[in-house]
Short mmCIF file of C-alpha atoms in Angstrom, two decimals:
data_model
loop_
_atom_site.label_atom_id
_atom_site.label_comp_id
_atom_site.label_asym_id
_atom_site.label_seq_id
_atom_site.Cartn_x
_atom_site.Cartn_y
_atom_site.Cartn_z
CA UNK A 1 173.78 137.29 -47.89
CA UNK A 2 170.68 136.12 -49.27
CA UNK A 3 172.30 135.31 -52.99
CA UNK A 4 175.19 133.51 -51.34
CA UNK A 5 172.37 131.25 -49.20
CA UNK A 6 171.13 130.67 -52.86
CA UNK A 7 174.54 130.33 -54.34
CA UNK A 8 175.35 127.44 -51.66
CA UNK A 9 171.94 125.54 -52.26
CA UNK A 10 172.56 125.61 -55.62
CA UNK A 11 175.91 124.00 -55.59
CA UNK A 12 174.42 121.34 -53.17
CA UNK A 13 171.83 120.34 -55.34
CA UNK A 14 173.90 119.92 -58.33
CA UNK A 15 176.50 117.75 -56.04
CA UNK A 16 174.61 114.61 -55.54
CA UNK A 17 171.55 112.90 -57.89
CA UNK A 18 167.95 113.51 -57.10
CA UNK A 19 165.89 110.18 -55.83
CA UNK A 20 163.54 110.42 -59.10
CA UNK A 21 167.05 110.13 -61.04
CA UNK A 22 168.64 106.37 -58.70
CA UNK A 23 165.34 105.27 -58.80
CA UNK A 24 165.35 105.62 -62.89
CA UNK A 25 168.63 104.36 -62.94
CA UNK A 26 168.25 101.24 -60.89
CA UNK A 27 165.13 100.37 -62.86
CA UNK A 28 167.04 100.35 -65.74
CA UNK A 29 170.29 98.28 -64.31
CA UNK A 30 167.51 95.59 -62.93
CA UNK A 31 165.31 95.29 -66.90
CA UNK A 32 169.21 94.76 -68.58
CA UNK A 33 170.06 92.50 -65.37
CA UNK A 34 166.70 90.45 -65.93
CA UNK A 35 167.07 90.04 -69.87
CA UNK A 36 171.08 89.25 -69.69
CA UNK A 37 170.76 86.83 -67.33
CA UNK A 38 169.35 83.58 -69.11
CA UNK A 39 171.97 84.14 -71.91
CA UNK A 40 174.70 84.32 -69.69
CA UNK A 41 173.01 81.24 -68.06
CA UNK A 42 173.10 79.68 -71.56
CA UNK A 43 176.43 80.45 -72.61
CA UNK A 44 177.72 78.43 -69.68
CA UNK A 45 175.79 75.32 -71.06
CA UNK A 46 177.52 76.17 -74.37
CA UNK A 47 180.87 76.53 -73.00
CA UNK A 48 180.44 72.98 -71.03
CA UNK A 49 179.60 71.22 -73.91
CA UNK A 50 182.51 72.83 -75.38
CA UNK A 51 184.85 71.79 -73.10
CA UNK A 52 183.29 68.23 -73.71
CA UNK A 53 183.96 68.41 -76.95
CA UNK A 54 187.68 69.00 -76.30
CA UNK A 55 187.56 66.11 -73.77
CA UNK A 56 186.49 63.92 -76.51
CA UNK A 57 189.30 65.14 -78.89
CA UNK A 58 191.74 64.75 -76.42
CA UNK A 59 190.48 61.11 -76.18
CA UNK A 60 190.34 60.21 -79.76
CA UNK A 61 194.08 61.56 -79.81
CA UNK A 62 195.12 59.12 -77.00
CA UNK A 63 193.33 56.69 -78.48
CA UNK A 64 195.31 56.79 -82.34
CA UNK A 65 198.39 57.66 -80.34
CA UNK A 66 198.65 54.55 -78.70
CA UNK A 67 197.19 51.98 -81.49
CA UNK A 68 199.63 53.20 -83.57
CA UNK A 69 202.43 52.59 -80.98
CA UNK A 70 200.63 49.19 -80.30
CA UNK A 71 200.88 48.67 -84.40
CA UNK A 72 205.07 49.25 -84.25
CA UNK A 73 205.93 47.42 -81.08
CA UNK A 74 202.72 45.34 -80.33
CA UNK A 75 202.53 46.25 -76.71
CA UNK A 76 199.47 45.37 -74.75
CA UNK A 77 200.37 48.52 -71.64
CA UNK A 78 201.58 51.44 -73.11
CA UNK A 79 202.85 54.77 -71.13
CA UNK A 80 201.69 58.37 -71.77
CA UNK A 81 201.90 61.32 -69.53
CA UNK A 82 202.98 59.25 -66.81
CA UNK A 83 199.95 57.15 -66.84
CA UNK A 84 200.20 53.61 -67.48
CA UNK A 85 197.35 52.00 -70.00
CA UNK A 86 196.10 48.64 -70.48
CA UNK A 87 195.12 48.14 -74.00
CA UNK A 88 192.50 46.74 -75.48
CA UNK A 89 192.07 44.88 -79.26
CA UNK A 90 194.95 47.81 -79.70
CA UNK A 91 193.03 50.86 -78.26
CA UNK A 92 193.00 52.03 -75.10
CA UNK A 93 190.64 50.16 -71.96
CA UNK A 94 187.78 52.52 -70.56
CA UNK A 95 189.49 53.24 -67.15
CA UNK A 96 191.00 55.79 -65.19
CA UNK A 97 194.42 55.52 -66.82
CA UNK A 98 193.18 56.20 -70.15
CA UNK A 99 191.46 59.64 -68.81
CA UNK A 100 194.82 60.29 -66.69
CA UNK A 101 196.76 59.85 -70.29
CA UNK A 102 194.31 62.32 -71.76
CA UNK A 103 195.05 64.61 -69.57
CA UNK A 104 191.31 64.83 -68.40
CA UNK A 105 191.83 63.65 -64.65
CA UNK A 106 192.21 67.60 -63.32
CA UNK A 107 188.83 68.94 -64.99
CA UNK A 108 186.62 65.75 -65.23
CA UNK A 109 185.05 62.78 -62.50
CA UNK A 110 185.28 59.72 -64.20
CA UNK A 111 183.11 57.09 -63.75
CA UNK A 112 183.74 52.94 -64.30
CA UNK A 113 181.88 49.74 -63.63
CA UNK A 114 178.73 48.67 -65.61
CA UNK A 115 175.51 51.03 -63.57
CA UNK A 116 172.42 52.38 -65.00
CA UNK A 117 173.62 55.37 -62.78
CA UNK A 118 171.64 57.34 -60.58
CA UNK A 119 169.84 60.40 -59.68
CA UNK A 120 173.35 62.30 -59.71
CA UNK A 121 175.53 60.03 -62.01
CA UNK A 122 175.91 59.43 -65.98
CA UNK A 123 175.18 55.54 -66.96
CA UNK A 124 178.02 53.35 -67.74
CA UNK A 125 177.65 50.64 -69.33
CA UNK A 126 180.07 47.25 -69.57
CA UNK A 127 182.98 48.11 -71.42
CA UNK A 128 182.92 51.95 -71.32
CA UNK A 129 183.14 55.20 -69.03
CA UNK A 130 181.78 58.06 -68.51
CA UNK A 131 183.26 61.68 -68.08
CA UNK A 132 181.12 64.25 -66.20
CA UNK A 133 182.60 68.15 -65.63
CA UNK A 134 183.86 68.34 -62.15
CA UNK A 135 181.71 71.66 -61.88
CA UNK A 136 177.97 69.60 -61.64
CA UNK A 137 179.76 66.11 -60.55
CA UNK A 138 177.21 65.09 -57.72
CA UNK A 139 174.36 66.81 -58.83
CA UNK A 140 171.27 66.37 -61.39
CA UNK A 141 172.75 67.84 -64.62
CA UNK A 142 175.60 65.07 -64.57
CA UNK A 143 172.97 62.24 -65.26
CA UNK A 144 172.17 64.58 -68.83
CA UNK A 145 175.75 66.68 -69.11
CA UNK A 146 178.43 63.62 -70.01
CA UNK A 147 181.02 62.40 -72.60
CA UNK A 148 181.20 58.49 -72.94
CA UNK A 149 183.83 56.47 -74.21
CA UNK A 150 183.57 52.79 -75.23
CA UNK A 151 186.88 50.77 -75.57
CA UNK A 152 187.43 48.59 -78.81
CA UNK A 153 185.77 45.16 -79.05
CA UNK A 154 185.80 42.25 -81.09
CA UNK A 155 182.35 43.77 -82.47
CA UNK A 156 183.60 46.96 -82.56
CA UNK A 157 187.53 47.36 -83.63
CA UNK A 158 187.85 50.74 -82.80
CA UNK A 159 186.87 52.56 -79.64
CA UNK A 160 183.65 54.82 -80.09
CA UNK A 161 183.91 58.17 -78.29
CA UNK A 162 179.89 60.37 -78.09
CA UNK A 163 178.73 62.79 -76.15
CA UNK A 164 175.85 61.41 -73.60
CA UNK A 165 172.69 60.85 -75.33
CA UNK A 166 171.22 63.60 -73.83
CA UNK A 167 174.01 66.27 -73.51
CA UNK A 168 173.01 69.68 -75.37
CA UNK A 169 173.92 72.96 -74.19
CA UNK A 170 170.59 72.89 -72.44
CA UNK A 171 171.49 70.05 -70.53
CA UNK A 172 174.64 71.30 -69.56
CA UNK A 173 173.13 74.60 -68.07
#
C-alpha cells in the first residue's frame, strides 16, 4: 500500500510545474517582453513612413499621368479613378480630388486651405496639402508624421511632392 501511496505522489508531482519553475518562466517571458517591445514600437514608425513613401509615389504617378494627358489633349480637368481633377500649369491642383485620383482617400486625412496647423494637424501652406495616416489623424504625431504636396506654379513648373520636414521613423512612432 505504502509504495502505491508513493507511486501516486510521484505521478502527481511530475503532472503539473513546480512554482520555482512559472515563476522562472514568467521572468523570462517579461525580460524578452521588455527588450522586444521598443523595436516593435519602432518598426511601426518605419512601416508609416513607408507607407508615406508609397503615398508619395502614388502621387508623383498621378501627377505625370495627367500632364502628359494635359500635353496630348490640353485639358485643364482631367478624370482618373472616378475622380475629377482641376489642373494646374498642367499638373494636378493640391485638393481632395487629386488624393481621391491617387487612390490615397481610404488610408490618408487630407488636409487643404493655407494654416500653420495646430497642436493635432500638419501645416499647409497656400498652394499645397498635406497627407497625414488615418491611424494618428487627430493626435500629436500628425503635426511631425506627414507627406506634403505642392501643385505646379509659375515659379515652380512642376509640382514638388516631400515628406513633412520633420517626418522620420521616429516621428512616425
Amino acid at each position: 500500500m505504502k509504495a502505491r501511496l508513493l507511486s501516486f505522489a510521484r505521478r502527481c508531482r511530475e503532472r503539473g510545474f513546480t512554482l520555482v519553475e512559472t515563476t522562472a518562466v514568467i521572468a523570462i517571458t517579461g525580460t524578452l517582453a521588455a527588450t522586444a517591445l521598443p523595436r516593435l514600437t519602432a518598426l511601426g514608425g518605419e512601416a508609416r513612413q513607408a507607407a508615406l513613401g508609397s503615398a508619395q509615389g502614388a502621387l508623383a504617378s498621378v501627377a505625370a499621368m495627367s500632364h502628359a494627358k494635359f500635353l496630348i489633349n490640353g485639358e485643364t480637368t482631367q478624370t482618373f479613378e472616378d475622380s475629377t481633377m482641376t489642373l494646374v500649369h498642367g499638373y494636378p491642383a493640391a485638393n481632395q480630388a487629386t488624393a481621391d485620383a491617387a487612390g490615397l482617400s481610404i488610408g490618408y486625412v487630407v488636409y487643404t486651405g493655407a494654416s500653420g496647423g495646430g497642436a493635432t494637424t500638419p501645416p499647409v501652406f497656400a498652394g499645397s496639402m498635406s497627407l497625414v495616416p488615418k491611424a494618428i489623424a487627430g493626435t500629436a504625431r500628425a503635426r511631425a508624421c506627414y507627406l506634403v504636396y505642392e501643385q505646379a506654379s509659375a515659379a515652380s513648373p512642376r509640382p514638388k511632392i516631400r515628406m513633412g520636414d520633420s517626418t522620420t521613423a521616429e516621428t512616425c512612432i
